[in-house]
């Protein structure tokens, strides 16, 4: 396979690295993620290496806090663990959707709650 640049990766995140990316190859391009292998060279030592990177679309996690101070978790089956897990409501940001709207949507879809106020944490 010839190296293929990943349109999902943000070059702004590469500014503070202590190495250069020599090439990137997309090994898998699926519905919700890409698997990319970057060949890199450290600037100081000249040592070459490879980095496997999982690239996902934008996503949100809602951390619902009820008026009495309790947190809301949802119990969902997660295929990678082959088990049900307790997690905060979360999901992908749809194309053209604001992250705040995605968080409110996921909270309502997964937990059945409507938010009165959203606070961005990160």
Short mmCIF file of N, CA and C in Angstrom, two decimals:
data_model
loop_
_atom_site.label_atom_id
_atom_site.label_comp_id
_atom_site.label_asym_id
_atom_site.label_seq_id
_atom_site.Cartn_x
_atom_site.Cartn_y
_atom_site.Cartn_z
N UNK A 1 0.83 -1.19 0.00
CA UNK A 1 0.00 0.00 0.00
C UNK A 1 0.87 1.25 0.00
N UNK A 2 0.47 2.20 -0.78
CA UNK A 2 1.19 3.47 -0.79
C UNK A 2 0.72 4.32 0.39
N UNK A 3 1.62 5.11 0.98
CA UNK A 3 1.19 5.97 2.07
C UNK A 3 0.06 6.88 1.63
N UNK A 4 -0.96 6.97 2.47
CA UNK A 4 -2.12 7.80 2.19
C UNK A 4 -2.31 8.76 3.34
N UNK A 5 -2.34 10.06 3.08
CA UNK A 5 -2.56 10.99 4.18
C UNK A 5 -3.96 10.81 4.76
N UNK A 6 -4.07 11.02 6.04
CA UNK A 6 -5.35 10.89 6.72
C UNK A 6 -6.05 12.25 6.78
N UNK A 7 -7.22 12.38 6.16
CA UNK A 7 -7.91 13.66 6.22
C UNK A 7 -8.46 13.96 7.60
N UNK A 8 -8.52 12.97 8.48
CA UNK A 8 -9.08 13.17 9.82
C UNK A 8 -8.07 13.77 10.79
N UNK A 9 -6.79 13.75 10.46
CA UNK A 9 -5.77 14.21 11.41
C UNK A 9 -5.56 15.70 11.30
N UNK A 10 -5.35 16.32 12.43
CA UNK A 10 -5.20 17.76 12.51
C UNK A 10 -3.72 18.10 12.63
N UNK A 11 -3.16 18.76 11.63
CA UNK A 11 -1.73 19.07 11.64
C UNK A 11 -1.36 20.05 12.76
N UNK A 12 -2.33 20.77 13.31
CA UNK A 12 -2.03 21.71 14.40
C UNK A 12 -1.52 20.98 15.63
N UNK A 13 -1.90 19.71 15.79
CA UNK A 13 -1.47 18.94 16.96
C UNK A 13 0.00 18.55 16.87
N UNK A 14 0.63 18.69 15.73
CA UNK A 14 2.01 18.25 15.53
C UNK A 14 3.04 19.32 15.86
N UNK A 15 2.64 20.50 16.22
CA UNK A 15 3.56 21.63 16.38
C UNK A 15 4.59 21.45 17.49
N UNK A 16 4.26 20.79 18.58
CA UNK A 16 5.15 20.72 19.73
C UNK A 16 5.89 19.39 19.83
N UNK A 17 5.95 18.64 18.76
CA UNK A 17 6.61 17.35 18.79
C UNK A 17 8.12 17.51 18.70
N UNK A 18 8.87 16.54 19.27
CA UNK A 18 10.33 16.56 19.19
C UNK A 18 10.82 15.63 18.09
N UNK A 19 9.95 15.36 17.12
CA UNK A 19 10.31 14.49 16.00
C UNK A 19 9.56 14.96 14.76
N UNK A 20 10.00 14.46 13.62
CA UNK A 20 9.34 14.76 12.35
C UNK A 20 8.64 13.50 11.86
N UNK A 21 7.47 13.68 11.27
CA UNK A 21 6.76 12.57 10.65
C UNK A 21 7.24 12.47 9.21
N UNK A 22 7.87 11.35 8.89
CA UNK A 22 8.41 11.15 7.55
C UNK A 22 7.36 10.67 6.57
N UNK A 23 6.45 9.83 7.06
CA UNK A 23 5.36 9.34 6.21
C UNK A 23 4.23 8.84 7.09
N UNK A 24 3.05 8.79 6.54
CA UNK A 24 1.86 8.25 7.20
C UNK A 24 1.18 7.30 6.24
N UNK A 25 0.76 6.16 6.76
CA UNK A 25 0.06 5.18 5.94
C UNK A 25 -1.23 4.78 6.65
N UNK A 26 -2.34 4.93 5.96
CA UNK A 26 -3.62 4.50 6.50
C UNK A 26 -3.77 3.01 6.23
N UNK A 27 -3.76 2.20 7.30
CA UNK A 27 -3.89 0.75 7.14
C UNK A 27 -5.34 0.31 7.13
N UNK A 28 -6.18 1.08 7.80
CA UNK A 28 -7.61 0.75 7.87
C UNK A 28 -8.38 2.05 7.92
N UNK A 29 -9.44 2.14 7.12
CA UNK A 29 -10.29 3.32 7.10
C UNK A 29 -11.73 2.85 7.25
N UNK A 30 -12.22 2.86 8.47
CA UNK A 30 -13.56 2.35 8.76
C UNK A 30 -14.58 3.44 8.97
N UNK A 31 -15.75 3.02 9.39
CA UNK A 31 -16.87 3.94 9.61
C UNK A 31 -16.60 4.92 10.74
N UNK A 32 -15.96 4.44 11.82
CA UNK A 32 -15.77 5.31 12.98
C UNK A 32 -14.32 5.59 13.34
N UNK A 33 -13.37 4.93 12.65
CA UNK A 33 -11.97 5.19 12.97
C UNK A 33 -11.06 4.80 11.83
N UNK A 34 -9.84 5.31 11.93
CA UNK A 34 -8.76 4.93 11.02
C UNK A 34 -7.61 4.38 11.86
N UNK A 35 -6.85 3.48 11.27
CA UNK A 35 -5.61 3.03 11.87
C UNK A 35 -4.50 3.51 10.94
N UNK A 36 -3.61 4.34 11.50
CA UNK A 36 -2.54 4.97 10.73
C UNK A 36 -1.20 4.58 11.35
N UNK A 37 -0.22 4.30 10.52
CA UNK A 37 1.14 4.08 10.99
C UNK A 37 1.99 5.24 10.47
N UNK A 38 2.59 5.96 11.42
CA UNK A 38 3.49 7.07 11.08
C UNK A 38 4.93 6.60 11.24
N UNK A 39 5.76 6.86 10.24
CA UNK A 39 7.20 6.65 10.38
C UNK A 39 7.77 8.00 10.80
N UNK A 40 8.54 7.98 11.91
CA UNK A 40 9.04 9.23 12.47
C UNK A 40 10.55 9.18 12.63
N UNK A 41 11.15 10.37 12.80
CA UNK A 41 12.58 10.48 13.12
C UNK A 41 12.71 11.57 14.18
N UNK A 42 13.37 11.18 15.30
CA UNK A 42 13.61 12.15 16.37
C UNK A 42 14.66 13.16 15.93
N UNK A 43 14.39 14.43 16.17
CA UNK A 43 15.28 15.49 15.71
C UNK A 43 16.64 15.44 16.39
N UNK A 44 16.66 15.21 17.68
CA UNK A 44 17.91 15.27 18.43
C UNK A 44 18.81 14.06 18.17
N UNK A 45 18.25 12.87 18.23
CA UNK A 45 19.07 11.66 18.11
C UNK A 45 19.16 11.12 16.70
N UNK A 46 18.21 11.48 15.85
CA UNK A 46 18.17 10.93 14.50
C UNK A 46 17.58 9.53 14.43
N UNK A 47 17.19 8.99 15.59
CA UNK A 47 16.64 7.63 15.65
C UNK A 47 15.28 7.60 14.95
N UNK A 48 15.06 6.54 14.17
CA UNK A 48 13.79 6.36 13.45
C UNK A 48 12.91 5.39 14.24
N UNK A 49 11.62 5.57 14.09
CA UNK A 49 10.67 4.70 14.79
C UNK A 49 9.34 4.75 14.04
N UNK A 50 8.39 3.98 14.53
CA UNK A 50 7.04 3.99 13.96
C UNK A 50 6.05 4.17 15.10
N UNK A 51 4.96 4.81 14.81
CA UNK A 51 3.89 5.02 15.79
C UNK A 51 2.58 4.59 15.17
N UNK A 52 1.85 3.73 15.90
CA UNK A 52 0.51 3.34 15.47
C UNK A 52 -0.47 4.32 16.10
N UNK A 53 -1.36 4.84 15.28
CA UNK A 53 -2.27 5.87 15.74
C UNK A 53 -3.70 5.48 15.38
N UNK A 54 -4.59 5.53 16.36
CA UNK A 54 -6.01 5.34 16.10
C UNK A 54 -6.62 6.73 15.99
N UNK A 55 -7.21 7.02 14.85
CA UNK A 55 -7.80 8.34 14.59
C UNK A 55 -9.31 8.18 14.58
N UNK A 56 -9.96 8.95 15.45
CA UNK A 56 -11.43 8.89 15.53
C UNK A 56 -12.02 10.24 15.18
N UNK A 57 -13.28 10.20 14.78
CA UNK A 57 -14.00 11.45 14.56
C UNK A 57 -14.19 12.16 15.90
N UNK A 58 -14.59 13.42 15.85
CA UNK A 58 -14.87 14.16 17.07
C UNK A 58 -15.98 13.46 17.86
N UNK A 59 -15.85 13.48 19.17
CA UNK A 59 -16.86 12.87 20.03
C UNK A 59 -17.02 13.70 21.29
N UNK A 60 -18.09 13.44 22.00
CA UNK A 60 -18.38 14.15 23.24
C UNK A 60 -18.68 13.14 24.34
N UNK A 61 -18.44 13.57 25.56
CA UNK A 61 -18.83 12.82 26.75
C UNK A 61 -19.57 13.79 27.65
N UNK A 62 -20.77 13.42 28.05
CA UNK A 62 -21.55 14.24 28.98
C UNK A 62 -21.34 13.67 30.38
N UNK A 63 -21.09 14.55 31.34
CA UNK A 63 -20.96 14.13 32.74
C UNK A 63 -22.13 14.78 33.49
N UNK A 64 -23.28 14.08 33.47
CA UNK A 64 -24.49 14.68 34.03
C UNK A 64 -24.46 14.72 35.56
N UNK A 65 -24.67 15.91 36.09
CA UNK A 65 -24.72 16.14 37.53
C UNK A 65 -26.13 16.55 37.90
N UNK A 66 -26.79 15.74 38.73
CA UNK A 66 -28.16 16.04 39.16
C UNK A 66 -28.14 17.09 40.26
N UNK A 67 -29.27 17.78 40.47
CA UNK A 67 -29.32 18.83 41.51
C UNK A 67 -28.89 18.34 42.89
N UNK A 68 -29.11 17.05 43.19
CA UNK A 68 -28.73 16.54 44.52
C UNK A 68 -27.26 16.08 44.57
N UNK A 69 -26.49 16.30 43.48
CA UNK A 69 -25.08 15.98 43.48
C UNK A 69 -24.73 14.61 42.92
N UNK A 70 -25.72 13.79 42.61
CA UNK A 70 -25.44 12.47 42.03
C UNK A 70 -25.06 12.61 40.56
N UNK A 71 -24.20 11.69 40.10
CA UNK A 71 -23.83 11.61 38.70
C UNK A 71 -24.70 10.57 38.01
N UNK A 72 -24.96 10.78 36.72
CA UNK A 72 -25.76 9.84 35.94
C UNK A 72 -24.83 9.01 35.06
N UNK A 73 -24.94 7.69 35.18
CA UNK A 73 -24.21 6.77 34.32
C UNK A 73 -25.22 5.94 33.54
N UNK A 74 -24.80 5.43 32.40
CA UNK A 74 -25.64 4.53 31.63
C UNK A 74 -24.98 3.16 31.58
N UNK A 75 -25.77 2.13 31.59
CA UNK A 75 -25.27 0.76 31.56
C UNK A 75 -25.49 0.24 30.14
N UNK A 76 -24.39 0.07 29.40
CA UNK A 76 -24.49 -0.33 28.00
C UNK A 76 -23.54 -1.48 27.70
N UNK A 77 -23.96 -2.35 26.77
CA UNK A 77 -23.07 -3.41 26.31
C UNK A 77 -22.00 -2.81 25.43
N UNK A 78 -20.75 -3.15 25.69
CA UNK A 78 -19.62 -2.66 24.89
C UNK A 78 -18.92 -3.87 24.28
N UNK A 79 -18.96 -3.94 22.96
CA UNK A 79 -18.41 -5.08 22.24
C UNK A 79 -16.94 -5.36 22.56
N UNK A 80 -16.05 -4.35 22.62
CA UNK A 80 -14.64 -4.67 22.88
C UNK A 80 -14.42 -5.40 24.20
N UNK A 81 -15.28 -5.15 25.18
CA UNK A 81 -15.14 -5.81 26.49
C UNK A 81 -16.02 -7.04 26.61
N UNK A 82 -16.92 -7.25 25.64
CA UNK A 82 -17.89 -8.35 25.68
C UNK A 82 -18.65 -8.35 27.00
N UNK A 83 -19.01 -7.13 27.44
CA UNK A 83 -19.69 -7.00 28.72
C UNK A 83 -20.44 -5.68 28.77
N UNK A 84 -21.33 -5.59 29.74
CA UNK A 84 -22.01 -4.33 30.00
C UNK A 84 -21.10 -3.49 30.88
N UNK A 85 -21.07 -2.19 30.63
CA UNK A 85 -20.24 -1.29 31.43
C UNK A 85 -21.05 -0.07 31.82
N UNK A 86 -20.70 0.52 32.92
CA UNK A 86 -21.31 1.78 33.36
C UNK A 86 -20.42 2.91 32.86
N UNK A 87 -21.00 3.78 32.04
CA UNK A 87 -20.23 4.88 31.45
C UNK A 87 -21.08 6.14 31.45
N UNK A 88 -20.41 7.25 31.25
CA UNK A 88 -21.15 8.49 31.02
C UNK A 88 -21.71 8.46 29.61
N UNK A 89 -22.83 9.13 29.37
CA UNK A 89 -23.37 9.21 28.00
C UNK A 89 -22.33 9.84 27.07
N UNK A 90 -22.14 9.24 25.90
CA UNK A 90 -21.12 9.72 24.98
C UNK A 90 -21.47 9.31 23.56
N UNK A 91 -20.87 9.98 22.59
CA UNK A 91 -21.07 9.61 21.20
C UNK A 91 -20.39 10.57 20.25
N UNK A 92 -20.52 10.25 18.97
CA UNK A 92 -19.91 11.05 17.91
C UNK A 92 -20.63 12.37 17.72
N UNK A 93 -19.87 13.36 17.28
CA UNK A 93 -20.44 14.63 16.84
C UNK A 93 -20.78 14.45 15.37
N UNK A 94 -22.05 14.58 15.01
CA UNK A 94 -22.47 14.43 13.62
C UNK A 94 -21.93 15.57 12.77
N UNK A 95 -21.80 15.34 11.48
CA UNK A 95 -21.31 16.36 10.55
C UNK A 95 -22.17 17.62 10.66
N UNK A 96 -21.53 18.76 10.84
CA UNK A 96 -22.22 20.04 10.93
C UNK A 96 -22.86 20.32 12.29
N UNK A 97 -22.70 19.40 13.23
CA UNK A 97 -23.31 19.56 14.56
C UNK A 97 -22.32 20.22 15.52
N UNK A 98 -22.81 21.13 16.34
CA UNK A 98 -21.97 21.73 17.38
C UNK A 98 -21.76 20.71 18.49
N UNK A 99 -20.56 20.65 19.06
CA UNK A 99 -20.31 19.69 20.15
C UNK A 99 -21.31 19.82 21.31
N UNK A 100 -21.71 21.04 21.63
CA UNK A 100 -22.67 21.24 22.72
C UNK A 100 -24.00 20.56 22.40
N UNK A 101 -24.43 20.66 21.15
CA UNK A 101 -25.68 20.02 20.74
C UNK A 101 -25.54 18.50 20.76
N UNK A 102 -24.36 18.01 20.38
CA UNK A 102 -24.13 16.57 20.41
C UNK A 102 -24.17 16.05 21.84
N UNK A 103 -23.58 16.78 22.78
CA UNK A 103 -23.60 16.36 24.19
C UNK A 103 -25.03 16.31 24.72
N UNK A 104 -25.81 17.33 24.41
CA UNK A 104 -27.21 17.35 24.86
C UNK A 104 -27.99 16.21 24.22
N UNK A 105 -27.75 15.95 22.94
CA UNK A 105 -28.44 14.86 22.23
C UNK A 105 -28.10 13.51 22.83
N UNK A 106 -26.81 13.26 23.06
CA UNK A 106 -26.39 11.98 23.63
C UNK A 106 -26.96 11.79 25.04
N UNK A 107 -27.00 12.83 25.82
CA UNK A 107 -27.56 12.75 27.17
C UNK A 107 -29.02 12.33 27.12
N UNK A 108 -29.78 12.92 26.21
CA UNK A 108 -31.20 12.58 26.08
C UNK A 108 -31.38 11.18 25.49
N UNK A 109 -30.62 10.85 24.44
CA UNK A 109 -30.76 9.54 23.80
C UNK A 109 -30.38 8.39 24.73
N UNK A 110 -29.27 8.54 25.45
CA UNK A 110 -28.75 7.42 26.23
C UNK A 110 -29.26 7.37 27.66
N UNK A 111 -29.55 8.54 28.26
CA UNK A 111 -29.94 8.55 29.67
C UNK A 111 -31.36 9.05 29.91
N UNK A 112 -31.95 9.67 28.87
CA UNK A 112 -33.32 10.16 29.04
C UNK A 112 -33.42 11.48 29.78
N UNK A 113 -32.33 12.20 29.91
CA UNK A 113 -32.33 13.48 30.61
C UNK A 113 -32.14 14.61 29.61
N UNK A 114 -32.77 15.76 29.91
CA UNK A 114 -32.51 16.99 29.16
C UNK A 114 -31.67 17.88 30.06
N UNK A 115 -30.66 18.50 29.48
CA UNK A 115 -29.78 19.32 30.32
C UNK A 115 -30.34 20.72 30.45
N UNK A 116 -30.17 21.28 31.63
CA UNK A 116 -30.57 22.65 31.89
C UNK A 116 -29.41 23.59 31.60
N UNK A 117 -28.18 23.08 31.76
CA UNK A 117 -26.98 23.90 31.57
C UNK A 117 -25.84 23.01 31.11
N UNK A 118 -25.06 23.50 30.16
CA UNK A 118 -23.86 22.79 29.69
C UNK A 118 -22.63 23.59 30.04
N UNK A 119 -21.61 22.91 30.55
CA UNK A 119 -20.33 23.55 30.85
C UNK A 119 -19.25 22.75 30.14
N UNK A 120 -18.51 23.42 29.27
CA UNK A 120 -17.43 22.74 28.56
C UNK A 120 -16.24 22.55 29.50
N UNK A 121 -15.76 21.32 29.61
CA UNK A 121 -14.64 21.02 30.51
C UNK A 121 -13.31 20.97 29.79
N UNK A 122 -13.31 20.52 28.55
CA UNK A 122 -12.04 20.43 27.82
C UNK A 122 -12.28 20.66 26.34
#
